[in-house]
Amino acid sequence: MKYQKDYASLQPKMYETKERIRKASRMYLLLKDYFSKYKIPLSELSVLDIGSSTGIIDNHLSRYFKSVTGIDIDKDAVVFAQKTFKQKNLKFKVDDAMKLSFPSNSFDIVICAQIYEHVPNAKKLMSEIYRVLKPNGVCYFAALNKFWPIEPHYNLPFLAWIPKKYAHHYLRLIRKGNHYYETIKTPQGLKKLCEKFTIIRYTGVILRNPQKYGFENQINSPLKRIFAFFISPISNYTAPTLFWILKKPIT
C-alpha cells in the first residue's frame, strides 16, 4: 500500500465548506463534552489534525482552541489551506503521519478522523499519535467500520470486503478509479490498533442523543431516531463510523 498524495483533487467534497464545517462542529461538541467533565477549557489546549487536507475543518476549530496545526501528505491541499486561512493560532504543513516532525509530548489533542485507512501503515500512524500526545492527552478517533457493507469513499457495496487485487478491478469496472488505496478494519482490528490507549467509546452515546453531538442532520426523522436509539447498544458492530476518544495514560 502507498499514499494517495493527490486525494483532495480527486475528492471535490474536501472543498465543500458547509459539510466540512459540520464535521468540525461535531468534533468540537464531542471534545467539549469530554473535557467539560474535567473542567478544562478548550481555549487552553493545543490541537494537531492529521489529514487536514484543505484546512476548512481546522479553520473552524481554531476559534475554540489555543492553537491548531494541520498536517497532510497532499501538498496541493496544504498550499490551498495556507493561502486561504490566516488565523494567528492556525498553521498548516506538509508532513508524513507515519513519521511526524514534532517532538514527543507536544499536543493536548490529536484529531484522526477517517484517516487510518489511508496510510500505508496504520500501526505506525497510531504509534506516532501516541508519541506526540502529552500524557493524559487524547485522540479524537473517527474510524470507518469494515462491518458496514457500503464503502463510503466510492459508495460501492462490499468493496472493503474483497481482496485488494479484485478491489482494483472493481473500481476500474465501475469507472471510479484505478487503484483502491484504502484498508478498512473491523472493530476488533481497530481495538488492537489502539491497544496502547485507554478507549472511551462515544458511538452509542451519539446515537442516543444525536442533536447534542451535531448529528441531527443525519439522524433527521423520528423513525431514524428510534432506530438509532435501539441499535446503540450494539453500535460497535452496526455503525458505519466508530467515534472513540483515545486517552494516552500517564506512565
mmCIF file with all atom_site columns, C-alpha atoms in Angstrom, residues 59-137:
data_model
loop_
_atom_site.group_PDB
_atom_site.id
_atom_site.type_symbol
_atom_site.label_atom_id
_atom_site.label_alt_id
_atom_site.label_comp_id
_atom_site.label_asym_id
_atom_site.label_entity_id
_atom_site.label_seq_id
_atom_site.pdbx_PDB_ins_code
_atom_site.Cartn_x
_atom_site.Cartn_y
_atom_site.Cartn_z
_atom_site.occupancy
_atom_site.B_iso_or_equiv
_atom_site.pdbx_formal_charge
_atom_site.auth_seq_id
_atom_site.auth_comp_id
_atom_site.auth_asym_id
_atom_site.auth_atom_id
_atom_site.pdbx_PDB_model_num
ATOM 1  C CA . ASN A 1 59  ? -10.066 26.968 10.365 1.00 0.00 ? 59  ASN A CA 1
ATOM 2  C CA . HIS A 1 60  ? -13.381 26.413 12.154 1.00 0.00 ? 60  HIS A CA 1
ATOM 3  C CA . LEU A 1 61  ? -11.740 24.675 15.117 1.00 0.00 ? 61  LEU A CA 1
ATOM 4  C CA . SER A 1 62  ? -9.213  27.479 15.571 1.00 0.00 ? 62  SER A CA 1
ATOM 5  C CA . ARG A 1 63  ? -11.877 29.710 17.118 1.00 0.00 ? 63  ARG A CA 1
ATOM 6  C CA . TYR A 1 64  ? -12.219 27.305 20.069 1.00 0.00 ? 64  TYR A CA 1
ATOM 7  C CA . PHE A 1 65  ? -8.675  26.103 20.807 1.00 0.00 ? 65  PHE A CA 1
ATOM 8  C CA . LYS A 1 66  ? -5.399  27.718 21.858 1.00 0.00 ? 66  LYS A CA 1
ATOM 9  C CA . SER A 1 67  ? -3.666  26.514 18.697 1.00 0.00 ? 67  SER A CA 1
ATOM 10 C CA . VAL A 1 68  ? -4.448  24.243 15.764 1.00 0.00 ? 68  VAL A CA 1
ATOM 11 C CA . THR A 1 69  ? -1.844  22.648 13.495 1.00 0.00 ? 69  THR A CA 1
ATOM 12 C CA . GLY A 1 70  ? -2.964  20.786 10.392 1.00 0.00 ? 70  GLY A CA 1
ATOM 13 C CA . ILE A 1 71  ? -0.744  18.343 8.519  1.00 0.00 ? 71  ILE A CA 1
ATOM 14 C CA . ASP A 1 72  ? -1.277  16.389 5.320  1.00 0.00 ? 72  ASP A CA 1
ATOM 15 C CA . ILE A 1 73  ? 0.780   14.494 2.752  1.00 0.00 ? 73  ILE A CA 1
ATOM 16 C CA . ASP A 1 74  ? -1.205  16.233 -0.024 1.00 0.00 ? 74  ASP A CA 1
ATOM 17 C CA . LYS A 1 75  ? 0.946   19.263 -0.895 1.00 0.00 ? 75  LYS A CA 1
ATOM 18 C CA . ASP A 1 76  ? -1.654  20.997 -3.088 1.00 0.00 ? 76  ASP A CA 1
ATOM 19 C CA . ALA A 1 77  ? -4.276  20.776 -0.332 1.00 0.00 ? 77  ALA A CA 1
ATOM 20 C CA . VAL A 1 78  ? -1.839  22.202 2.236  1.00 0.00 ? 78  VAL A CA 1
ATOM 21 C CA . VAL A 1 79  ? -0.893  25.093 -0.064 1.00 0.00 ? 79  VAL A CA 1
ATOM 22 C CA . PHE A 1 80  ? -4.597  25.868 -0.526 1.00 0.00 ? 80  PHE A CA 1
ATOM 23 C CA . ALA A 1 81  ? -5.087  25.908 3.251  1.00 0.00 ? 81  ALA A CA 1
ATOM 24 C CA . GLN A 1 82  ? -2.046  28.127 3.823  1.00 0.00 ? 82  GLN A CA 1
ATOM 25 C CA . LYS A 1 83  ? -3.215  30.665 1.253  1.00 0.00 ? 83  LYS A CA 1
ATOM 26 C CA . THR A 1 84  ? -6.851  30.655 2.358  1.00 0.00 ? 84  THR A CA 1
ATOM 27 C CA . PHE A 1 85  ? -6.758  30.678 6.164  1.00 0.00 ? 85  PHE A CA 1
ATOM 28 C CA . LYS A 1 86  ? -4.607  33.171 8.072  1.00 0.00 ? 86  LYS A CA 1
ATOM 29 C CA . GLN A 1 87  ? -5.576  32.998 11.758 1.00 0.00 ? 87  GLN A CA 1
ATOM 30 C CA . LYS A 1 88  ? -2.635  33.573 14.101 1.00 0.00 ? 88  LYS A CA 1
ATOM 31 C CA . ASN A 1 89  ? -3.230  30.370 16.055 1.00 0.00 ? 89  ASN A CA 1
ATOM 32 C CA . LEU A 1 90  ? -3.523  28.230 12.911 1.00 0.00 ? 90  LEU A CA 1
ATOM 33 C CA . LYS A 1 91  ? -0.713  26.529 10.966 1.00 0.00 ? 91  LYS A CA 1
ATOM 34 C CA . PHE A 1 92  ? -0.518  24.045 8.111  1.00 0.00 ? 92  PHE A CA 1
ATOM 35 C CA . LYS A 1 93  ? 2.400   21.979 6.870  1.00 0.00 ? 93  LYS A CA 1
ATOM 36 C CA . VAL A 1 94  ? 3.178   19.008 4.649  1.00 0.00 ? 94  VAL A CA 1
ATOM 37 C CA . ASP A 1 95  ? 4.110   16.103 6.893  1.00 0.00 ? 95  ASP A CA 1
ATOM 38 C CA . ASP A 1 96  ? 4.068   12.303 6.982  1.00 0.00 ? 96  ASP A CA 1
ATOM 39 C CA . ALA A 1 97  ? 1.606   10.897 9.520  1.00 0.00 ? 97  ALA A CA 1
ATOM 40 C CA . MET A 1 98  ? 3.815   7.831  9.967  1.00 0.00 ? 98  MET A CA 1
ATOM 41 C CA . LYS A 1 99  ? 6.872   9.952  10.809 1.00 0.00 ? 99  LYS A CA 1
ATOM 42 C CA . LEU A 1 100 ? 5.683   13.213 12.346 1.00 0.00 ? 100 LEU A CA 1
ATOM 43 C CA . SER A 1 101 ? 8.168   16.069 12.602 1.00 0.00 ? 101 SER A CA 1
ATOM 44 C CA . PHE A 1 102 ? 7.025   17.165 16.078 1.00 0.00 ? 102 PHE A CA 1
ATOM 45 C CA . PRO A 1 103 ? 8.731   16.413 19.412 1.00 0.00 ? 103 PRO A CA 1
ATOM 46 C CA . SER A 1 104 ? 7.236   13.877 21.784 1.00 0.00 ? 104 SER A CA 1
ATOM 47 C CA . ASN A 1 105 ? 4.556   15.081 24.221 1.00 0.00 ? 105 ASN A CA 1
ATOM 48 C CA . SER A 1 106 ? 3.709   18.145 22.086 1.00 0.00 ? 106 SER A CA 1
ATOM 49 C CA . PHE A 1 107 ? -0.097  18.242 21.833 1.00 0.00 ? 107 PHE A CA 1
ATOM 50 C CA . ASP A 1 108 ? -3.103  18.034 24.132 1.00 0.00 ? 108 ASP A CA 1
ATOM 51 C CA . ILE A 1 109 ? -5.344  16.707 21.347 1.00 0.00 ? 109 ILE A CA 1
ATOM 52 C CA . VAL A 1 110 ? -4.715  14.847 18.100 1.00 0.00 ? 110 VAL A CA 1
ATOM 53 C CA . ILE A 1 111 ? -7.546  14.561 15.581 1.00 0.00 ? 111 ILE A CA 1
ATOM 54 C CA . CYS A 1 112 ? -7.536  11.424 13.448 1.00 0.00 ? 112 CYS A CA 1
ATOM 55 C CA . ALA A 1 113 ? -10.857 11.450 11.601 1.00 0.00 ? 113 ALA A CA 1
ATOM 56 C CA . GLN A 1 114 ? -11.250 8.792  8.910  1.00 0.00 ? 114 GLN A CA 1
ATOM 57 C CA . ILE A 1 115 ? -7.507  8.766  8.306  1.00 0.00 ? 115 ILE A CA 1
ATOM 58 C CA . TYR A 1 116 ? -6.187  5.383  9.440  1.00 0.00 ? 116 TYR A CA 1
ATOM 59 C CA . GLU A 1 117 ? -7.452  3.624  6.303  1.00 0.00 ? 117 GLU A CA 1
ATOM 60 C CA . HIS A 1 118 ? -5.499  5.982  4.029  1.00 0.00 ? 118 HIS A CA 1
ATOM 61 C CA . VAL A 1 119 ? -1.983  5.491  5.417  1.00 0.00 ? 119 VAL A CA 1
ATOM 62 C CA . PRO A 1 120 ? 0.325   2.669  4.286  1.00 0.00 ? 120 PRO A CA 1
ATOM 63 C CA . ASN A 1 121 ? 0.904   1.529  7.880  1.00 0.00 ? 121 ASN A CA 1
ATOM 64 C CA . ALA A 1 122 ? -1.847  2.304  10.392 1.00 0.00 ? 122 ALA A CA 1
ATOM 65 C CA . LYS A 1 123 ? 0.209   0.881  13.272 1.00 0.00 ? 123 LYS A CA 1
ATOM 66 C CA . LYS A 1 124 ? 2.952   3.454  12.651 1.00 0.00 ? 124 LYS A CA 1
ATOM 67 C CA . LEU A 1 125 ? 0.309   6.182  12.495 1.00 0.00 ? 125 LEU A CA 1
ATOM 68 C CA . MET A 1 126 ? -1.088  5.266  15.906 1.00 0.00 ? 126 MET A CA 1
ATOM 69 C CA . SER A 1 127 ? 2.402   4.973  17.404 1.00 0.00 ? 127 SER A CA 1
ATOM 70 C CA . GLU A 1 128 ? 3.161   8.498  16.219 1.00 0.00 ? 128 GLU A CA 1
ATOM 71 C CA . ILE A 1 129 ? -0.117  9.824  17.613 1.00 0.00 ? 129 ILE A CA 1
ATOM 72 C CA . TYR A 1 130 ? 0.739   8.225  20.950 1.00 0.00 ? 130 TYR A CA 1
ATOM 73 C CA . ARG A 1 131 ? 4.240   9.723  20.857 1.00 0.00 ? 131 ARG A CA 1
ATOM 74 C CA . VAL A 1 132 ? 3.248   13.346 20.163 1.00 0.00 ? 132 VAL A CA 1
ATOM 75 C CA . LEU A 1 133 ? 0.353   13.385 22.636 1.00 0.00 ? 133 LEU A CA 1
ATOM 76 C CA . LYS A 1 134 ? 1.036   14.724 26.098 1.00 0.00 ? 134 LYS A CA 1
ATOM 77 C CA . PRO A 1 135 ? 0.343   12.311 28.981 1.00 0.00 ? 135 PRO A CA 1
ATOM 78 C CA . ASN A 1 136 ? -3.420  12.389 29.615 1.00 0.00 ? 136 ASN A CA 1
ATOM 79 C CA . GLY A 1 137 ? -3.844  13.899 26.148 1.00 0.00 ? 137 GLY A CA 1
#
